[in-house]
Amino acid sequence: CLKVMESASRQQALASLASIEEPMDLIRVSLDEIVHVKMRNERELRGRLHAFDSHLNMVLGDVEETVTTLEIDEETYEEVYKATKRTVPMLFVRGDGVILVSPIGSSQAA
C-alpha cells in the first residue's frame, strides 16, 4: 500500500512540475508544503508556506529560523561561525529580504 501511495505522490509531483512555466509557478505549487527560504543577513527559514504574493511576501507556519553569525575568538582571533535557532508558530516574511525559495522534497522534510 505504501508503494502505491509513493507512486501516486510521485506522479502528482511530476504533474505539478509540468505545470511550471514561470518562476512564481514553483512557489504556487509549493503552497501548504515545507519550503526553505534563504534571507539577507545570514538568516534561513524552513516552514510550511501558507500564502504569498507577487512581491514574495510570505506567511509561513511552524517555522524554524537559523541565524548564522561570525564571531572572533578574543584569545585566538579565530573566526567562529555560530548558528542560533528558534521556532516560530506563524511568521510574516517581507519579500524584499528574500534571496531564495526552495521546495523541500518529502525525503528532506524530516
Coordinates of C-alpha atoms in Angstrom, one line a residue:
C1 CA 0.0 0.0 0.0
L2 CA 2.9 2.3 0.8
K3 CA 4.4 1.8 -2.6
V4 CA 1.2 2.7 -4.3
M5 CA 1.0 5.9 -2.2
E6 CA 4.6 6.8 -3.1
S7 CA 3.9 6.2 -6.8
A8 CA 0.8 8.3 -6.7
S9 CA 2.6 11.0 -4.8
R10 CA 5.5 10.9 -7.4
Q11 CA 3.0 11.2 -10.3
Q12 CA 1.3 14.1 -8.6
A13 CA 4.7 15.8 -8.1
L14 CA 5.6 15.3 -11.8
A15 CA 2.2 16.7 -12.8
S16 CA 2.9 19.8 -10.6
L17 CA 6.3 20.2 -12.2
A18 CA 4.8 20.0 -15.7
S19 CA 2.6 23.0 -14.8
I20 CA 5.6 25.2 -14.0
E21 CA 6.0 27.7 -16.8
E22 CA 7.3 30.8 -14.9
P23 CA 9.2 31.2 -11.6
M24 CA 6.2 32.1 -9.5
D25 CA 4.6 28.8 -10.5
L26 CA 7.1 27.0 -8.4
I27 CA 6.0 28.9 -5.4
R28 CA 2.4 28.3 -6.3
V29 CA 2.8 24.5 -6.4
S30 CA 4.6 24.7 -3.0
L31 CA 1.6 26.1 -1.2
D32 CA 0.9 24.1 2.0
E33 CA 4.3 22.4 1.6
I34 CA 7.5 22.8 3.5
V35 CA 9.9 25.4 1.9
H36 CA 13.4 26.6 2.6
V37 CA 13.8 30.4 2.4
K38 CA 17.2 32.0 2.4
M39 CA 17.1 35.6 3.6
R40 CA 19.5 38.5 3.7
N41 CA 21.9 38.8 6.7
E42 CA 22.6 35.1 7.0
R43 CA 19.0 34.1 8.0
E44 CA 17.4 30.9 6.8
L45 CA 13.8 29.8 7.3
R46 CA 12.2 26.4 7.0
G47 CA 8.4 26.2 7.3
R48 CA 5.1 25.5 5.8
L49 CA 4.1 28.0 3.1
H50 CA 0.6 29.3 3.8
A51 CA 0.4 32.3 1.5
F52 CA 2.5 34.5 -0.8
D53 CA 2.1 37.5 -3.2
S54 CA 3.9 38.8 -6.2
H55 CA 6.4 40.7 -4.1
L56 CA 7.3 37.3 -2.4
N57 CA 5.8 38.4 0.9
M58 CA 5.0 35.1 2.6
V59 CA 3.2 33.7 5.5
L60 CA 5.0 30.6 6.9
G61 CA 3.8 28.3 9.7
D62 CA 5.8 26.0 12.0
V63 CA 9.0 27.9 11.2
E64 CA 12.5 27.0 12.2
E65 CA 14.7 30.1 11.8
T66 CA 18.5 29.8 11.8
V67 CA 20.7 32.9 12.1
T68 CA 24.4 32.4 11.4
T69 CA 26.8 34.9 12.9
L70 CA 30.5 35.3 12.6
E71 CA 32.4 35.9 15.9
I72 CA 36.1 36.4 16.5
D73 CA 37.6 34.4 19.4
E74 CA 39.2 37.1 21.6
E75 CA 42.1 34.8 22.7
T76 CA 43.0 33.1 19.4
Y77 CA 41.5 35.6 16.9
E78 CA 39.9 32.7 15.0
E79 CA 36.7 33.2 13.1
V80 CA 33.9 31.1 14.7
Y81 CA 30.5 30.7 13.0
K82 CA 27.7 30.4 15.4
A83 CA 24.2 29.2 14.4
T84 CA 21.3 30.3 16.6
K85 CA 17.9 28.5 16.0
R86 CA 14.4 29.3 17.2
T87 CA 10.9 28.1 16.3
V88 CA 8.0 30.4 15.5
P89 CA 4.4 29.2 15.1
M90 CA 3.5 31.7 12.4
L91 CA 5.7 34.3 10.6
F92 CA 5.2 37.0 8.0
V93 CA 8.2 37.3 5.8
R94 CA 8.7 40.5 3.9
G95 CA 9.6 39.8 0.3
D96 CA 12.4 42.3 -0.2
G97 CA 14.7 40.3 2.2
V98 CA 14.2 37.0 0.3
I99 CA 17.1 35.7 -1.7
L100 CA 16.0 32.1 -2.4
V101 CA 12.9 30.0 -2.0
S102 CA 13.2 26.3 -2.5
P103 CA 10.6 23.5 -2.1
I104 CA 11.8 20.7 0.2
G105 CA 11.1 17.2 -1.1
S106 CA 9.4 14.7 1.3
S107 CA 12.7 12.9 1.7
Q108 CA 14.4 16.1 3.0
A109 CA 11.5 17.2 5.2
A110 CA 12.4 15.0 8.2

